[in-house]
Coordinates of C-alpha atoms in Angstrom, one line a residue:
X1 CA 14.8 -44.4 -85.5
X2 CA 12.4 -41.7 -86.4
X3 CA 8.7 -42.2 -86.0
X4 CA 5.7 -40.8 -88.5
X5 CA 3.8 -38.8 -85.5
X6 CA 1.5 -36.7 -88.4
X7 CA -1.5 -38.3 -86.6
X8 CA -1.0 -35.9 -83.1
X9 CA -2.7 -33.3 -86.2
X10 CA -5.6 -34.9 -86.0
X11 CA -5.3 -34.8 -82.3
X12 CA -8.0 -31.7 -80.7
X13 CA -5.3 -30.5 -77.6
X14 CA -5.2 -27.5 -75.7
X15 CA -1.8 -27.3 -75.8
X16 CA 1.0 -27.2 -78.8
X17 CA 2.8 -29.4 -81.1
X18 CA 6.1 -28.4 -82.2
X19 CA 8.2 -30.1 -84.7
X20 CA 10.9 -27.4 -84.5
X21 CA 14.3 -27.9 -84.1
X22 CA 15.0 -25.7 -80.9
X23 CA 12.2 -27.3 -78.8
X24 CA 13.6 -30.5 -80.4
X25 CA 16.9 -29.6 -78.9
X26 CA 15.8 -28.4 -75.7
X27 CA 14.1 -31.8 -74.9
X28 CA 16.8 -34.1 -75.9
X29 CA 18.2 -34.7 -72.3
X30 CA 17.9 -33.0 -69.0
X31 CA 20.5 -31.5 -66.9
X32 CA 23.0 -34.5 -66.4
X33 CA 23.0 -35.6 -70.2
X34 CA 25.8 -35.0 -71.3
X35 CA 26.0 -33.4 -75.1
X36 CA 27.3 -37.0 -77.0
X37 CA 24.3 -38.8 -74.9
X38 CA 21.5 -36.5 -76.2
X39 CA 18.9 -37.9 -78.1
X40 CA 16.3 -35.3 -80.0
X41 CA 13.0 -36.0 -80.3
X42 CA 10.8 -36.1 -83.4
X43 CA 8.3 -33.9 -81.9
X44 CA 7.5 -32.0 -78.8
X45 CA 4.1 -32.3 -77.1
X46 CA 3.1 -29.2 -74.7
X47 CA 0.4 -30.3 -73.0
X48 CA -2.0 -27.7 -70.8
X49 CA -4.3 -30.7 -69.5
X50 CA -5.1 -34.3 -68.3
X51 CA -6.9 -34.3 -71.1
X52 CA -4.1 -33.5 -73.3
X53 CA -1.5 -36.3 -71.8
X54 CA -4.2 -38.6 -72.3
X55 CA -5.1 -38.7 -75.9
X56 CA -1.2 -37.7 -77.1
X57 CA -0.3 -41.2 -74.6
X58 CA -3.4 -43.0 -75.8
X59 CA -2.6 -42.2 -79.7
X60 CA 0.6 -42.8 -79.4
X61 CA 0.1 -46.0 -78.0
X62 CA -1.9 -46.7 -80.4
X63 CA 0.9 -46.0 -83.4
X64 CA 3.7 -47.6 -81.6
X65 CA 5.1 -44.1 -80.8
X66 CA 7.4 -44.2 -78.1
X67 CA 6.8 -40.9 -75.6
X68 CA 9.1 -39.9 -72.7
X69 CA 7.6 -37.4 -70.2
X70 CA 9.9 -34.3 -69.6
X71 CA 9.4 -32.5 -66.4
X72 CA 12.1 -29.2 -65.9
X73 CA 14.5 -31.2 -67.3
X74 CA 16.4 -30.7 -64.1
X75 CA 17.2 -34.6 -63.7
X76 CA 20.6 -36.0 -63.0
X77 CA 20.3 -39.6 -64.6
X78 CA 19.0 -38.6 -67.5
X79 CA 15.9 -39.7 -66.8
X80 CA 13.7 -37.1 -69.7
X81 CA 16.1 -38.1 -72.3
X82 CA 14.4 -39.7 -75.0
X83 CA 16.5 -42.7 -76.1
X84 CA 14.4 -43.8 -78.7
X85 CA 13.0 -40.6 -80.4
X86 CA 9.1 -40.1 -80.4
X87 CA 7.3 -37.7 -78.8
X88 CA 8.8 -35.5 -75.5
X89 CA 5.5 -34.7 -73.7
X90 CA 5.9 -31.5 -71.6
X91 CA 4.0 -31.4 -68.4
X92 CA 5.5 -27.8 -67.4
X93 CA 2.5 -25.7 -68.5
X94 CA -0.2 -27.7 -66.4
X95 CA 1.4 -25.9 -63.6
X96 CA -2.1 -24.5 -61.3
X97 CA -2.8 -24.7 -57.3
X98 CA -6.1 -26.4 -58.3
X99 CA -7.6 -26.1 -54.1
X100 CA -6.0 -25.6 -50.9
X101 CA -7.8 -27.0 -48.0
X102 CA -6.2 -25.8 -44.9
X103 CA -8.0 -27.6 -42.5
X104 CA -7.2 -30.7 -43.8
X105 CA -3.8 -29.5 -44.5
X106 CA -3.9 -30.5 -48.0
X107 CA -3.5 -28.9 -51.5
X108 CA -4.2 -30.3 -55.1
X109 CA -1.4 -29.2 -57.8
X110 CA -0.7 -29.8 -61.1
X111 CA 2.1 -31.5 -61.9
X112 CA 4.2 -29.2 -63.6
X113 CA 4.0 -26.6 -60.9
X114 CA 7.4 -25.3 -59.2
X115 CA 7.8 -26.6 -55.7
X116 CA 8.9 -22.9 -54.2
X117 CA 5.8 -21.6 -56.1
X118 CA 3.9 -24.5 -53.7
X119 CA 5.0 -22.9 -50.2
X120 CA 4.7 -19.1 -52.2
X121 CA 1.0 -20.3 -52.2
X122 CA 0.4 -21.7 -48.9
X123 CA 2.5 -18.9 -47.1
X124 CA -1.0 -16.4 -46.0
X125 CA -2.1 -20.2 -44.6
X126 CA 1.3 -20.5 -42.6
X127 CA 1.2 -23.7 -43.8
X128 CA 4.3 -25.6 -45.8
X129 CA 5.4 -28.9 -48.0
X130 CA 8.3 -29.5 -46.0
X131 CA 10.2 -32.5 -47.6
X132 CA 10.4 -29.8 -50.5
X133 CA 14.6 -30.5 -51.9
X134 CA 16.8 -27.3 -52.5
X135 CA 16.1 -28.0 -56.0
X136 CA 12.9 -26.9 -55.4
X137 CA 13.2 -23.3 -57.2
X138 CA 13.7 -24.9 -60.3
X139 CA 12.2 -28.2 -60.0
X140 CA 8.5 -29.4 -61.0
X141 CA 6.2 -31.6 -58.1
X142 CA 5.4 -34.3 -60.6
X143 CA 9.6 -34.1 -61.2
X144 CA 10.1 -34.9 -57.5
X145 CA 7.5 -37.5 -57.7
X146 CA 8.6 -39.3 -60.5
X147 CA 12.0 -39.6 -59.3
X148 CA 10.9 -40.1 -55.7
X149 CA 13.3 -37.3 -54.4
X150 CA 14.6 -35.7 -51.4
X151 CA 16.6 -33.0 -50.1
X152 CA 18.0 -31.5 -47.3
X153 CA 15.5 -31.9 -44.8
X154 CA 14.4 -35.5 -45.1
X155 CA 16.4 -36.2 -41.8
X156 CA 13.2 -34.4 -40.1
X157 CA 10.9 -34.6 -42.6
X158 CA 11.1 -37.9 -44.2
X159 CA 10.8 -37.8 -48.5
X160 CA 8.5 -36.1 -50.9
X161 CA 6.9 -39.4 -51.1
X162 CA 6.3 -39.5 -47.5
X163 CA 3.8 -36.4 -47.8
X164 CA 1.7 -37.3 -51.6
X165 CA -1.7 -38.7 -50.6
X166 CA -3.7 -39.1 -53.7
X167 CA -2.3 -39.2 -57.8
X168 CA -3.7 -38.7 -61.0
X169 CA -2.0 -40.4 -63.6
X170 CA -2.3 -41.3 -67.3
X171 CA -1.5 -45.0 -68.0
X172 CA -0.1 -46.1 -71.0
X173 CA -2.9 -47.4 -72.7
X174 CA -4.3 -43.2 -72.0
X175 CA -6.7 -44.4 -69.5
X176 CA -6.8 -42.0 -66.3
X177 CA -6.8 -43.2 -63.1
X178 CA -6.4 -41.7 -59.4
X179 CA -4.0 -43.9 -57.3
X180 CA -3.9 -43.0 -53.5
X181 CA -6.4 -41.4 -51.2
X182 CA -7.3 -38.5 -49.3
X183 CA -7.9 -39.7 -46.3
X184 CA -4.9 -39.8 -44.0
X185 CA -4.6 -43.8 -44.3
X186 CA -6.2 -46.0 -46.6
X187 CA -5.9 -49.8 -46.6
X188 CA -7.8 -50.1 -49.6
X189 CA -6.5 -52.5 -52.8
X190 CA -2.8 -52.1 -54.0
X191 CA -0.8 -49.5 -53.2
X192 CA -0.5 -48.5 -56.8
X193 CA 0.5 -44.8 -55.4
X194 CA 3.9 -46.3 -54.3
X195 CA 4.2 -48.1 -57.0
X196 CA 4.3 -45.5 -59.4
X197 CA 6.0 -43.1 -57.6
X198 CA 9.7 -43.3 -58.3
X199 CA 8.7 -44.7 -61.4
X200 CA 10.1 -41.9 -63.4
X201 CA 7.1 -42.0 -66.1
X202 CA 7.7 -45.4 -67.2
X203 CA 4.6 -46.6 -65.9
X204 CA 2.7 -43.8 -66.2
X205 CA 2.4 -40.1 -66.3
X206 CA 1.7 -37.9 -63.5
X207 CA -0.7 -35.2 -64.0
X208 CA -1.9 -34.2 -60.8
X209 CA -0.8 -35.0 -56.9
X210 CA -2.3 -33.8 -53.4
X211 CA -0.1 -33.2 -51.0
X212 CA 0.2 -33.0 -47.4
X213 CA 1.2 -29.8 -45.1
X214 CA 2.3 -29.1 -42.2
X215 CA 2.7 -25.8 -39.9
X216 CA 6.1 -23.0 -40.6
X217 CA 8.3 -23.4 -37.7
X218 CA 7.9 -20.5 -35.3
X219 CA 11.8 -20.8 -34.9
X220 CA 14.5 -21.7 -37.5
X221 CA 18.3 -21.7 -36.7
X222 CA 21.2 -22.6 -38.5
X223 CA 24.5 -22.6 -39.0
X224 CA 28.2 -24.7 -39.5
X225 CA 30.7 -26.6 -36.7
X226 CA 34.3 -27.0 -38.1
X227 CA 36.4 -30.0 -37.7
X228 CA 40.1 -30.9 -37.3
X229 CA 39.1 -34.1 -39.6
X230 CA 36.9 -36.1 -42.0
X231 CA 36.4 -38.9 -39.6
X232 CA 35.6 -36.4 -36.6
X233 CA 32.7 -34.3 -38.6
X234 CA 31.3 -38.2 -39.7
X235 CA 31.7 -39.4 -36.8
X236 CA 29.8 -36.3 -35.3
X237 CA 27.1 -36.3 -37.7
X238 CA 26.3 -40.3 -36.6
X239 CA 25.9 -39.7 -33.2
X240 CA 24.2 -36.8 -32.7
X241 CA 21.6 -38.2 -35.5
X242 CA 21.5 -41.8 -33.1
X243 CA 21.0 -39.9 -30.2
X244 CA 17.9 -37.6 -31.1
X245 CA 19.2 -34.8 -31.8
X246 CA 16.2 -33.3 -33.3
X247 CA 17.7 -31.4 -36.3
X248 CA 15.9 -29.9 -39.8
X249 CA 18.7 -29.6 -42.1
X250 CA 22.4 -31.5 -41.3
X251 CA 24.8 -31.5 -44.2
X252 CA 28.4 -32.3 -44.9
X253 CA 30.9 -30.9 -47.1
X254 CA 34.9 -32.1 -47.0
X255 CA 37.5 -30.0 -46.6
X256 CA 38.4 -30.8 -50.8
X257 CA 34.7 -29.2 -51.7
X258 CA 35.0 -26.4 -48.9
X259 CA 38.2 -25.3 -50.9
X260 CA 36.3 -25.5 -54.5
X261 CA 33.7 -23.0 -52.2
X262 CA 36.6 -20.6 -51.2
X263 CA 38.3 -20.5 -55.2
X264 CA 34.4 -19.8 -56.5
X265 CA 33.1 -17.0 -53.7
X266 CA 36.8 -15.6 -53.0
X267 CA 35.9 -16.1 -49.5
X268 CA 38.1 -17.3 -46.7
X269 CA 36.2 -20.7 -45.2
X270 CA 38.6 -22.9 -43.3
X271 CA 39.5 -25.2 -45.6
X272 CA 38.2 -28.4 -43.2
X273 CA 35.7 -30.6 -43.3
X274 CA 31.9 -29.1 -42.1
X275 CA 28.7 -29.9 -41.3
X276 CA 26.1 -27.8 -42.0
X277 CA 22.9 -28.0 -39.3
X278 CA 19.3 -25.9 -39.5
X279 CA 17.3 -26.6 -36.7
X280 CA 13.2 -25.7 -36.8
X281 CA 10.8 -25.9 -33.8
X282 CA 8.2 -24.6 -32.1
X283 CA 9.3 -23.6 -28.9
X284 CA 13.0 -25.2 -26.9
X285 CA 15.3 -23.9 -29.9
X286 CA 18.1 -23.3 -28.1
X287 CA 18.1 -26.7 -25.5
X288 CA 18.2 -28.3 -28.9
X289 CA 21.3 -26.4 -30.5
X290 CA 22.7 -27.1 -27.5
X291 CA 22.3 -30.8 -27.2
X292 CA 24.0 -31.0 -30.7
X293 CA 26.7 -28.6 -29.6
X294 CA 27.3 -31.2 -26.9
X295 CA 27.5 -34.1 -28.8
X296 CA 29.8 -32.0 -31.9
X297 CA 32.2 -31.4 -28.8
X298 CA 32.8 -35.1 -28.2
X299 CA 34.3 -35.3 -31.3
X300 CA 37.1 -32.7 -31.0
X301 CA 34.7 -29.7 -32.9
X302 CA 36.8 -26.9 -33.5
X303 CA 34.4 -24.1 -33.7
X304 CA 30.5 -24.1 -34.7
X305 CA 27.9 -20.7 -35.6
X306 CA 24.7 -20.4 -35.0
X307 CA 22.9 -17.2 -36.5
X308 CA 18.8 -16.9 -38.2
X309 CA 17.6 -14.8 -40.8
X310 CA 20.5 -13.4 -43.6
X311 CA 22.8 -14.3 -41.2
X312 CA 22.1 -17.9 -41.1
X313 CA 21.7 -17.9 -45.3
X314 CA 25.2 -16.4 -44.9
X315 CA 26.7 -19.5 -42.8
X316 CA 24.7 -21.9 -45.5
X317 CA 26.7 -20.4 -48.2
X318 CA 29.3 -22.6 -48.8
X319 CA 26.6 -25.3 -49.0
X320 CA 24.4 -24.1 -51.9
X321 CA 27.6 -23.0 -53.8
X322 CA 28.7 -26.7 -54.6
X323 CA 27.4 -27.5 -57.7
X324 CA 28.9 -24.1 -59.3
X325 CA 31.9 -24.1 -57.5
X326 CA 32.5 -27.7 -58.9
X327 CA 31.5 -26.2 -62.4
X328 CA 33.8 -23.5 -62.4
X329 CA 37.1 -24.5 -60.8
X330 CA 39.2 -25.3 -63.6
X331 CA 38.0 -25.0 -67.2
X332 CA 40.0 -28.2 -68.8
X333 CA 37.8 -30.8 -65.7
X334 CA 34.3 -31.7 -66.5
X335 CA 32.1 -33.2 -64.0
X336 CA 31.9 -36.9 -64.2
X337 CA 28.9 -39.0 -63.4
X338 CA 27.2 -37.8 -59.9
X339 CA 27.5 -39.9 -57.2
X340 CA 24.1 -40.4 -55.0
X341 CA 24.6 -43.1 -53.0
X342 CA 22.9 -43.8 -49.2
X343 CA 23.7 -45.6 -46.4
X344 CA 22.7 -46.4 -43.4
X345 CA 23.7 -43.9 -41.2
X346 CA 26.3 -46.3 -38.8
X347 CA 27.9 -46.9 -42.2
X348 CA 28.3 -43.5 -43.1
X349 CA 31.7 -43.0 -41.8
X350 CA 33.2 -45.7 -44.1
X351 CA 31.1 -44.7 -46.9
X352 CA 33.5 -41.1 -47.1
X353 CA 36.4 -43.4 -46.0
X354 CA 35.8 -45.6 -49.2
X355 CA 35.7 -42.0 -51.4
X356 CA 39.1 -40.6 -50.0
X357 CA 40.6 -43.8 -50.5
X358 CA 39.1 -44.3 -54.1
X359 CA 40.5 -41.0 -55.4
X360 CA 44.2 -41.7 -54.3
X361 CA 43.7 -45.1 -56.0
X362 CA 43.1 -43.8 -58.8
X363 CA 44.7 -40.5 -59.1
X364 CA 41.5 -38.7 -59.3
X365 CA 39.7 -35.2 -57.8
X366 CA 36.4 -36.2 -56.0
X367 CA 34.9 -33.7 -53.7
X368 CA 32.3 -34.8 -51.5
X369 CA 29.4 -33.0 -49.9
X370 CA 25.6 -34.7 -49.1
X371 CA 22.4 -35.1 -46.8
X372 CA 24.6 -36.7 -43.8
X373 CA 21.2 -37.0 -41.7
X374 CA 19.9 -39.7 -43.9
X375 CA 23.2 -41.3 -44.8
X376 CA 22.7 -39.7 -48.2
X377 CA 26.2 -39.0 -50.2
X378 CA 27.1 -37.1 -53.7
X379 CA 30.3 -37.2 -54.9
X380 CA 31.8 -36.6 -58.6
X381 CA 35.1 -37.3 -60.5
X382 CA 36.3 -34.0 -62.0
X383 CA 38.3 -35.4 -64.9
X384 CA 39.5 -34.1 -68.1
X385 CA 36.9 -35.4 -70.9
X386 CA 39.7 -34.9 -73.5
X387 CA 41.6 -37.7 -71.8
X388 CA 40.5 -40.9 -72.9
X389 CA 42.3 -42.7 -70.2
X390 CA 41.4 -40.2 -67.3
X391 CA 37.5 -40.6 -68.3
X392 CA 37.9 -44.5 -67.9
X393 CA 39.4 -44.1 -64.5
X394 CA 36.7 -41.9 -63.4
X395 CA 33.9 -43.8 -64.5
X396 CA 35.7 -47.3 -62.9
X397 CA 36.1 -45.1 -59.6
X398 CA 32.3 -43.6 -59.9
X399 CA 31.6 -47.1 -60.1
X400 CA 33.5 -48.8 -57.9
X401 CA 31.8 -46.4 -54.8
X402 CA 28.4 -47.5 -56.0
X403 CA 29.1 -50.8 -55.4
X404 CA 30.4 -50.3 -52.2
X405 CA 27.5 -48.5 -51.2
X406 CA 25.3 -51.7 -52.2
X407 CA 27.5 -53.7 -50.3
X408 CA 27.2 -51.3 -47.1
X409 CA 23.7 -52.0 -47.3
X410 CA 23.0 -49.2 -49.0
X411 CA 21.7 -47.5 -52.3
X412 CA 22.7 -46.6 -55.8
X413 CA 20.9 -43.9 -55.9
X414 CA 19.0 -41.9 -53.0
X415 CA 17.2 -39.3 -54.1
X416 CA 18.2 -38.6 -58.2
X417 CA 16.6 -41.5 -59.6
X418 CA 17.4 -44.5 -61.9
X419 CA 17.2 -43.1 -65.8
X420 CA 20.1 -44.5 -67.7
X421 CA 23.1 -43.9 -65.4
X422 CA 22.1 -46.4 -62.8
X423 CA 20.4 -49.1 -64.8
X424 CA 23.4 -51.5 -64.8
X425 CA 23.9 -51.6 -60.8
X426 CA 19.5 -52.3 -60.5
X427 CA 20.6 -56.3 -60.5
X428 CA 23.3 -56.3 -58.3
X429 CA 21.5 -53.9 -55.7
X430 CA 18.1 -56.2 -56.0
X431 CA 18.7 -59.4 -57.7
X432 CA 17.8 -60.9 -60.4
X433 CA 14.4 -62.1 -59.1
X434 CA 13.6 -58.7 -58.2
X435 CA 14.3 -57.3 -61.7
X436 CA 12.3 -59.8 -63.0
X437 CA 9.8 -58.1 -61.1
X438 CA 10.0 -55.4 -62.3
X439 CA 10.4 -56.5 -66.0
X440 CA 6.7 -58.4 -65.4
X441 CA 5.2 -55.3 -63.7
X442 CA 6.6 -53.2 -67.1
X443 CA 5.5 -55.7 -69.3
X444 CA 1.9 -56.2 -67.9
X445 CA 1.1 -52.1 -67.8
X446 CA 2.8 -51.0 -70.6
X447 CA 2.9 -54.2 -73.0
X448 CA 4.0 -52.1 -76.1
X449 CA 6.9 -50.4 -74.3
X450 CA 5.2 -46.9 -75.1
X451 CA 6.6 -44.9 -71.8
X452 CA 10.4 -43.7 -71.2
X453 CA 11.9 -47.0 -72.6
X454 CA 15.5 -47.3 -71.8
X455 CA 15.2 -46.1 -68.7
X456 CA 15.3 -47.9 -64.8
X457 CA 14.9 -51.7 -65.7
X458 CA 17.8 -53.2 -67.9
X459 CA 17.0 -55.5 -70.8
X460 CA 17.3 -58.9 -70.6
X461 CA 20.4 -58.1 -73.1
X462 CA 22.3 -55.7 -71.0

């Protein structure tokens, strides 16, 4: 459907309108849309300001003018895609450190600031936003909130939820409220703040967030252990995170996905299953490595590095390369839908168990690789999109792991959001009570349907 939006002329902004046909394009879906799923806006809405989200979301509301807030556009689920045309409101130029306060360990962002350029600014404090994901070069704050994302180091650090304190946000109606507090703890009302992050703009538009810090380690190490076998390095990972090992960073990549490594850095990793550790502290470094040293040993580890520095980004190599590796293997496999499903971590074995047994079930290539601390796993189908029939058996197998997942007493999705991709597992993993919940809590702040529809909540039609 397209939508009249002449009236955002009338509109005083800071920012720009543009009704062209590249900006158009460059908004209709985010980084896991695929190219038959993108949807291009009628218009694109560059906003510099609160002020500027607010009266584009308040006229818009007003016109019955759906708008869908786009972030870097680095989402998975395609959560930015516009499904239903409208306006694409771009948050990427409010992007300013508004105040640090050190002592209080806090800082006040925009919300389309980059979260590297977060810890670039807090570096002369020696200060840091730790839950920051790896995505962080490329990925916005009010991104990571809206999706309620993670990374790497939430085994130590918990999620970027775990460390927002106060939000500013634009409602749907274009009122502005602040949700949260300052203070460390607040008891205060509801907890709108949780309720909107994760909400992934369909309640409301994030515009500004303070965030807690914390202190740099004075020591980081890193590094990889090597096993003979998928169960030994899962096996590992479980116990040492049961026994306390206290580790930053410890990550997991099968011997399949250490192989797609070796083919895209011509380098010459064993091709076995490894986990991948970073360890930060204060003080006691080594007692630590150590302990987890220990613990790899009871499980038959063949050989594990620990370096800092270059050489440590070295060791973590194999690690960052996934995504490209996957991407590059063989030109006639696409990557299917990405896996994201979590655990809890005595379950973690069985969750890889289910994925090596689903892809000789159904014929299939599915490397996987994830945030082992936390129970957190990605996996993807690489199937050939030109085969009708290999597509189906892809999605079914995508599928089929999700739902094993939920029944593991996990997650359909950990850290990447709902968007569209996950809608259709939201009743089985909560109920129907539950999304009926949700649909009420939809229905009562955005009556009109004016923010992201399509995504997170399933119609009552689905």
């Amino acid at each position: 459907m397209q939508y009249d939006c002449s009236f955002l002329e009338n509109l005083e902004l800071d920012g720009t309108v543009s009704y062209g046909q590249s900006d158009r394009g460059n908004h209709a879906g985010d980084f896991g849309t695929r190219d038959e799923d993108k949807s291009d806006p009628d218009v694109v809405v560059f906003a510099e300001s609160t002020a500027d989200v607010a009266t584009t979301v308040g006229a818009a509301n007003d016109h019955g003018v759906p708008v869908t807030p786009y972030a870097a556009g680095t989402g998975l689920e395609g959560n930015a895609t516009p499904v239903a045309g409208g306006i694409s409101l771009d948050t990427t130029r409010m992007d300013a450190v508004r105040e640090i306060r050190p002592d209080d360990l806090q800082i006040d962002v925009e919300a389309g600031i980059i979260g590297d350029e977060v810890n670039e600014a807090l570096e002369r404090y020696g200060l840091f936003f730790p839950p920051l994901p790896s995505s962080g070069a490329i990925s916005t704050i009010g991104g990571m909130i809206a999706t309620d994302a993670s990374g790497q180091r939430t085994v130590k650090y918990g999620e970027v939820a775990d460390w927002v304190l106060e939000l500013e946000v634009v409602l749907p109606d274009g009122s502005v409220i602040e949700a949260g507090s300052k203070a460390a703890k607040t008891s205060s009302g509801y907890n709108l703040k949780e309720l909107l992050i994760g909400s992934e703009g369909t309640l409301g538009i994030i515009t500004r967030a303070t965030l807690e810090l914390a202190g740099r380690p004075e020591q980081v190490k890193g590094g990889r252990a090597v096993f003979p076998t998928l169960n030994n390095a899962t096996e590992a990972i479980s116990d040492a995170v049961t026994s306390g090992v206290d580790v930053a960073k410890i990550e997991l990549i099968d011997d399949q996905t250490a192989m797609l490594a070796n083919d895209y850095s011509d380098t010459d990793l064993p091709e076995r299953p490894m986990v991948f550790v970073e360890f930060h502290a204060n003080h006691g470094i080594e007692e630590e490595i150590d302990f987890c040293r220990s613990i790899f040993e009871a499980h038959d580890l063949e050989r594990m590095e620990i370096a800092s520095g270059k050489e440590m980004e070295r060791l973590w190599q194999a690690r960052k390369d996934i995504t490209y590796a996957a991407e590059e293997y063989d030109p006639d496999l696409d990557i299917g839908p990405p896996g994201d499903v979590t655990v809890p971590i005595s379950r973690y074995p069985e969750m890889i168990a289910e994925v090596v047994a689903t892809a000789e079930a159904y014929d299939l290539f599915i490397p996987c690789f994830g945030h082992a601390g936390d129970g957190n796993l990605h996996y993807f189908a690489l199937a050939d999109y030109d085969d009708p029939e290999e597509v189906a058996r892809a999605h079914e197998a995508y599928a089929k792991l999700v739902e094993r997942a939920i029944e593991l007493n996990g997650t359909a999705t950990g850290e990447h959001g709902v968007g569209i991709g996950k809608r259709k597992f939201m009743e089985l993993e909560h109920g129907t009570a539950a999304v009926n919940a949700m649909r009420a809590i939809k229905q009562a702040l955005d009556p009109k349907g004016t923010l992201n529809p399509g995504k997170i909540v399933p119609s009552e039609h689905d």
